[in-house]
CSV table of C-alpha atoms and ligand atoms in Angstrom, one decimal:
chain,number,residue,atom,x,y,z
A,1,UNK,CA,0.0,0.0,0.0
A,2,UNK,CA,1.1,3.6,-0.6
A,3,UNK,CA,-0.1,6.7,1.2
A,4,UNK,CA,0.8,10.1,-0.2
A,5,UNK,CA,0.2,13.0,2.1
A,6,UNK,CA,0.0,16.6,0.9
A,7,UNK,CA,0.9,19.2,3.5
A,8,UNK,CA,2.3,22.7,3.7
A,9,UNK,CA,3.7,21.9,7.2
A,10,UNK,CA,5.3,18.5,6.5
A,11,UNK,CA,7.4,18.7,9.7
A,12,UNK,CA,4.2,18.1,11.7
A,13,UNK,CA,4.1,14.6,10.2
A,14,UNK,CA,7.7,13.5,10.8
A,15,UNK,CA,7.5,12.0,14.2
A,16,UNK,CA,4.1,10.3,14.2
A,17,UNK,CA,4.9,8.5,11.0
A,18,UNK,CA,8.5,7.4,11.9
A,19,UNK,CA,8.1,5.4,15.1
A,20,UNK,CA,6.3,2.5,16.7
A,21,UNK,CA,4.0,0.4,14.5
A,22,UNK,CA,3.8,2.8,11.6
A,23,UNK,CA,7.6,3.4,11.5
A,24,UNK,CA,8.2,-0.3,11.6
A,25,UNK,CA,5.7,-1.1,8.9
A,26,UNK,CA,7.5,1.4,6.6
A,27,UNK,CA,10.8,-0.1,7.4
A,28,UNK,CA,9.5,-3.6,6.7
A,29,UNK,CA,8.2,-2.3,3.3
A,30,UNK,CA,4.5,-3.1,4.2
A,31,UNK,CA,3.5,0.5,3.4
A,32,UNK,CA,5.1,3.4,1.6
A,33,UNK,CA,4.3,6.9,3.0
A,34,UNK,CA,5.5,10.0,1.2
A,35,UNK,CA,4.8,13.6,2.2
A,36,UNK,CA,4.7,16.3,-0.5
A,37,UNK,CA,4.7,20.0,0.0
A,38,UNK,CA,2.6,21.9,-2.6
A,39,UNK,CA,4.6,25.0,-1.8
A,40,UNK,CA,6.9,24.1,-4.7
A,41,UNK,CA,4.0,25.1,-6.9
A,42,UNK,CA,3.4,28.3,-4.9
A,43,UNK,CA,2.9,31.7,-6.5
A,44,UNK,CA,5.6,34.4,-6.9
A,45,UNK,CA,9.0,34.7,-5.3
A,46,UNK,CA,7.7,33.7,-1.9
A,47,UNK,CA,6.0,30.6,-3.3
A,48,UNK,CA,2.7,31.7,-1.8
A,49,UNK,CA,0.1,29.0,-1.2
A,50,UNK,CA,-2.7,30.9,0.4
A,51,UNK,CA,-4.7,34.1,-0.4
A,52,UNK,CA,-7.4,36.2,1.1
A,53,UNK,CA,-10.9,34.8,1.5
A,54,UNK,CA,-13.5,36.1,-0.9
A,55,UNK,CA,-16.1,37.4,1.5
A,56,UNK,CA,-16.0,39.3,4.8
A,57,UNK,CA,-14.5,36.6,7.0
A,58,UNK,CA,-10.9,36.8,8.2
A,59,UNK,CA,-8.5,34.0,7.5
A,60,UNK,CA,-6.4,32.9,4.6
A,61,UNK,CA,-7.5,30.2,2.2
A,62,UNK,CA,-5.3,27.6,0.5
A,63,UNK,CA,-5.3,28.4,-3.3
A,64,UNK,CA,-6.4,26.0,-5.9
A,65,UNK,CA,-3.4,26.0,-8.2
A,66,UNK,CA,-0.7,24.7,-6.0
A,67,UNK,CA,-3.0,21.9,-4.8
A,68,UNK,CA,-4.2,21.1,-8.3
A,69,UNK,CA,-0.7,20.9,-9.6
A,70,UNK,CA,0.5,18.8,-6.7
A,71,UNK,CA,-2.4,16.3,-7.1
A,72,UNK,CA,-1.9,16.2,-10.9
A,73,UNK,CA,1.8,15.4,-10.4
A,74,UNK,CA,0.9,12.4,-8.2
A,75,UNK,CA,-1.9,11.3,-10.5
A,76,UNK,CA,0.4,11.3,-13.5
A,77,UNK,CA,2.6,8.7,-11.7
A,78,UNK,CA,-0.1,6.2,-10.6
A,79,UNK,CA,-3.8,5.7,-10.1
A,80,UNK,CA,-5.3,6.5,-6.8
A,81,UNK,CA,-8.3,4.7,-5.2
A,82,UNK,CA,-9.2,7.7,-3.0
A,83,UNK,CA,-8.1,11.4,-2.8
A,84,UNK,CA,-9.2,12.3,0.8
A,85,UNK,CA,-9.4,15.7,2.2
A,86,UNK,CA,-9.1,15.8,6.0
A,87,UNK,CA,-12.0,18.1,7.0
A,88,UNK,CA,-14.0,18.8,10.2
A,89,UNK,CA,-17.2,18.6,8.2
A,90,UNK,CA,-16.3,15.2,6.6
A,91,UNK,CA,-17.6,11.8,7.6
A,92,UNK,CA,-16.4,11.0,11.1
A,93,UNK,CA,-13.6,8.5,11.2
A,94,UNK,CA,-14.4,5.1,12.7
A,95,UNK,CA,-13.0,1.6,12.7
A,96,UNK,CA,-15.1,0.6,9.7
A,97,UNK,CA,-13.6,3.4,7.5
A,98,UNK,CA,-10.1,2.4,8.6
A,99,UNK,CA,-10.7,-1.2,7.8
A,100,UNK,CA,-12.1,-0.3,4.4
A,101,UNK,CA,-9.1,2.0,3.5
A,102,UNK,CA,-6.6,-0.5,4.7
A,103,UNK,CA,-7.6,-2.7,1.7
A,104,UNK,CA,-6.8,0.0,-0.9
A,105,UNK,CA,-3.7,0.3,-3.0
A,106,UNK,CA,-2.9,4.0,-3.3
A,107,UNK,CA,-4.5,6.9,-1.4
A,108,UNK,CA,-3.8,10.6,-1.1
A,109,UNK,CA,-4.5,12.5,2.1
A,110,UNK,CA,-4.8,16.2,1.7
A,111,UNK,CA,-4.2,18.4,4.7
A,112,UNK,CA,-5.8,21.8,4.9
A,113,UNK,CA,-4.3,24.7,6.8
A,114,UNK,CA,-5.3,28.3,7.7
A,115,UNK,CA,-9.0,28.8,7.1
A,116,UNK,CA,-9.2,25.7,4.8
A,117,UNK,CA,-8.9,25.1,1.1
A,118,UNK,CA,-10.6,26.6,-1.9
A,119,UNK,CA,-14.0,24.8,-2.4
A,120,UNK,CA,-13.2,24.0,-6.0
A,121,UNK,CA,-10.5,21.6,-4.9
A,122,UNK,CA,-13.2,19.8,-2.9
A,123,UNK,CA,-15.7,19.9,-5.7
A,124,UNK,CA,-13.5,18.7,-8.5
A,125,UNK,CA,-10.5,16.8,-7.1
A,126,UNK,CA,-11.4,15.2,-3.9
A,127,UNK,CA,-13.2,11.8,-3.7
A,128,UNK,CA,-13.9,11.6,0.0
A,129,UNK,CA,-13.7,13.8,3.1
A,130,UNK,CA,-12.9,12.5,6.6
A,131,UNK,CA,-13.1,14.2,10.0
A,132,UNK,CA,-11.4,13.0,13.2
A,133,UNK,CA,-14.2,14.5,15.3
A,134,UNK,CA,-16.5,17.4,15.9
A,135,UNK,CA,-13.8,19.9,16.9
A,136,UNK,CA,-11.5,22.1,14.8
A,137,UNK,CA,-7.7,21.7,14.7
A,138,UNK,CA,-5.2,24.1,13.1
A,139,UNK,CA,-4.3,21.8,10.3
A,140,UNK,CA,-5.1,18.5,8.6
A,141,UNK,CA,-1.7,17.0,9.5
A,142,UNK,CA,-2.6,15.5,12.9
A,143,UNK,CA,-5.9,14.1,11.4
A,144,UNK,CA,-3.9,12.6,8.5
A,145,UNK,CA,-1.4,11.0,10.9
A,146,UNK,CA,-4.4,9.6,12.9
A,147,UNK,CA,-5.9,8.2,9.8
A,148,UNK,CA,-2.6,6.8,8.5
A,149,UNK,CA,-1.9,5.1,11.9
A,150,UNK,CA,-5.4,3.6,12.0
A,151,UNK,CA,-5.0,2.2,8.5
A,152,UNK,CA,-1.4,1.0,8.7
A,153,UNK,CA,-1.8,-1.0,12.0
A,154,UNK,CA,-4.4,-3.1,10.1
A,155,UNK,CA,-2.0,-4.1,7.2
A,156,UNK,CA,-1.1,-7.8,7.7
A,157,UNK,CA,2.3,-8.0,9.3
A,158,UNK,CA,2.2,-4.5,10.8
A,159,UNK,CA,1.4,-5.9,14.2
A,160,UNK,CA,3.5,-8.9,15.1
A,161,UNK,CA,0.6,-10.8,16.6
A,162,UNK,CA,-1.7,-10.5,13.7
A,163,UNK,CA,-4.8,-11.3,15.7
A,164,UNK,CA,-4.2,-8.5,18.1
A,165,UNK,CA,-5.6,-5.7,15.9
A,166,UNK,CA,-8.7,-7.8,15.5
A,167,UNK,CA,-9.3,-8.0,19.3
A,168,UNK,CA,-9.1,-4.2,19.6
A,169,UNK,CA,-12.0,-2.1,20.5
A,170,UNK,CA,-14.7,-1.6,17.8
A,171,UNK,CA,-13.6,-4.5,15.6
A,172,UNK,CA,-16.6,-6.5,16.6
A,173,UNK,CA,-18.8,-3.4,17.5
A,174,UNK,CA,-17.8,-3.7,21.1
A,175,UNK,CA,-15.3,-2.1,23.5
A,176,UNK,CA,-12.5,-4.4,24.6
A,177,UNK,CA,-12.4,-6.4,27.9
A,178,UNK,CA,-10.0,-5.0,30.5
A,179,UNK,CA,-6.4,-6.2,30.2
A,180,UNK,CA,-3.8,-7.1,32.8
A,181,UNK,CA,-0.2,-8.2,33.1
A,182,UNK,CA,2.1,-9.4,35.8
A,183,UNK,CA,2.3,-9.1,38.8
A,184,UNK,CA,-0.9,-10.8,39.8
A,185,UNK,CA,-1.1,-8.6,42.8
A,186,UNK,CA,0.3,-5.1,43.4
A,187,UNK,CA,-0.3,-2.9,46.4
A,188,UNK,CA,-3.1,-5.2,47.3
A,189,UNK,CA,-4.8,-4.7,43.9
A,190,UNK,CA,-5.5,-8.1,42.4
A,191,UNK,CA,-5.9,-9.3,38.8
A,192,UNK,CA,-9.4,-11.0,38.5
A,193,UNK,CA,-9.1,-14.7,39.7
A,194,UNK,CA,-10.5,-16.0,36.4
A,195,UNK,CA,-7.5,-14.8,34.5
A,196,UNK,CA,-5.3,-17.1,36.6
A,197,UNK,CA,-7.4,-20.2,36.2
A,198,UNK,CA,-5.5,-21.4,33.1
A,199,UNK,CA,-8.7,-22.4,31.1
A,200,UNK,CA,-8.7,-20.4,27.8
A,201,UNK,CA,-12.3,-21.1,27.1
A,202,UNK,CA,-13.5,-19.8,30.5
A,203,UNK,CA,-11.2,-16.8,30.1
A,204,UNK,CA,-12.6,-16.0,26.7
A,205,UNK,CA,-16.2,-16.3,28.0
A,206,UNK,CA,-15.3,-13.9,30.8
A,207,UNK,CA,-13.7,-11.4,28.3
A,208,UNK,CA,-16.8,-11.6,26.1
A,209,UNK,CA,-19.1,-10.8,29.1
A,210,UNK,CA,-16.8,-8.0,30.2
A,211,UNK,CA,-16.8,-6.5,26.7
A,212,UNK,CA,-20.5,-6.5,26.5
A,213,UNK,CA,-20.9,-5.1,30.0
A,214,UNK,CA,-18.4,-2.3,29.4
A,215,UNK,CA,-20.1,-1.4,26.0
A,216,UNK,CA,-23.6,-1.3,27.6
A,217,UNK,CA,-22.3,0.9,30.4
A,218,UNK,CA,-19.9,3.2,28.5
A,219,UNK,CA,-21.1,3.3,24.8
A,220,UNK,CA,-24.6,1.9,24.7
A,221,UNK,CA,-25.1,3.4,21.2
A,222,UNK,CA,-22.6,0.9,19.7
A,223,UNK,CA,-25.1,-1.9,20.5
A,224,UNK,CA,-27.7,-0.1,18.4
A,225,UNK,CA,-25.2,0.1,15.5
A,226,UNK,CA,-24.5,3.9,16.1
B,1,LIG,N1,-12.6,26.8,8.4
B,1,LIG,C1,-12.7,25.4,8.6
B,1,LIG,C2,-11.7,24.9,9.6
B,1,LIG,C3,-10.3,25.0,9.1
B,1,LIG,S1,-9.1,24.3,10.1
B,1,LIG,C4,-14.1,25.1,9.1
B,1,LIG,O1,-14.7,25.9,9.8
B,1,LIG,O2,-14.6,24.0,8.8
B,1,LIG,C5,-7.8,24.1,9.0
B,1,LIG,C6,-7.6,22.7,8.5
B,1,LIG,O3,-7.5,21.7,9.5
B,1,LIG,C7,-8.8,22.1,7.6
B,1,LIG,O4,-8.6,22.6,6.3
B,1,LIG,C8,-8.6,20.6,7.8
B,1,LIG,O5,-7.8,20.1,6.8
B,1,LIG,C9,-8.0,20.5,9.2
B,1,LIG,N2,-8.9,20.1,10.2
B,1,LIG,C10,-9.3,20.8,11.3
B,1,LIG,N3,-10.1,20.1,12.1
B,1,LIG,C11,-10.2,18.9,11.6
B,1,LIG,C12,-11.0,17.7,11.9
B,1,LIG,N4,-11.7,17.7,13.0
B,1,LIG,N5,-10.8,16.6,11.2
B,1,LIG,C13,-10.1,16.6,10.1
B,1,LIG,N6,-9.4,17.7,9.6
B,1,LIG,C14,-9.5,18.8,10.4
């Protein structure tokens, strides 16, 4: 899989995409992630990428031409399954969307900045818009890093124990059961006895009950498919 990220502040993406599971998946060659700065197609001697908003509101808007040329450059090199704009008014990211995107070949993630991007980019070049939640961030880089991480950890081989991504929250529409490790007792706080019984069937049954109970208590909407 290949993920191309378009950003005018590429430094914001360096660390989240270079370490831990995503960093290792890149090193193993499971995913290629490339970051491109559309400033190289900026206007004038200062390679300007934003301009004043038509209309009375303050705030600069990312211009169409540098984004158009950046996207065209990438599209000339390969076909893309999706060209995604990270946007607070997009569909809200969930595990189902991450699962679906992890099966794609090539995707572009476009990060906005300032007041956002010229609407014509969204109307003519973008195939999908994704939000990381109902709040506004300063740029699309952190949302793009969140989406890339959610996708990459699902690629077979990215997590050493392949089943572990499947036992995460939301994969079966439920929250996860609580997890513990050694020691079995610390400060008088004990691991539930059932986990020490050595019977994997009983433990699985307990985990399933816990997952259902936690979901009912903390996120009842998930049980109604919300
Ligand atoms: N004026 C816009 C917000 C711009 S924020 C509005 O009111 O909707 C600047 C950039 O940050 C956006 O272009 C987008 O790429 C990114 N961004 C901000 N919040 C986001 C969120 N919740 N999800 C995804 N991207 C977001």
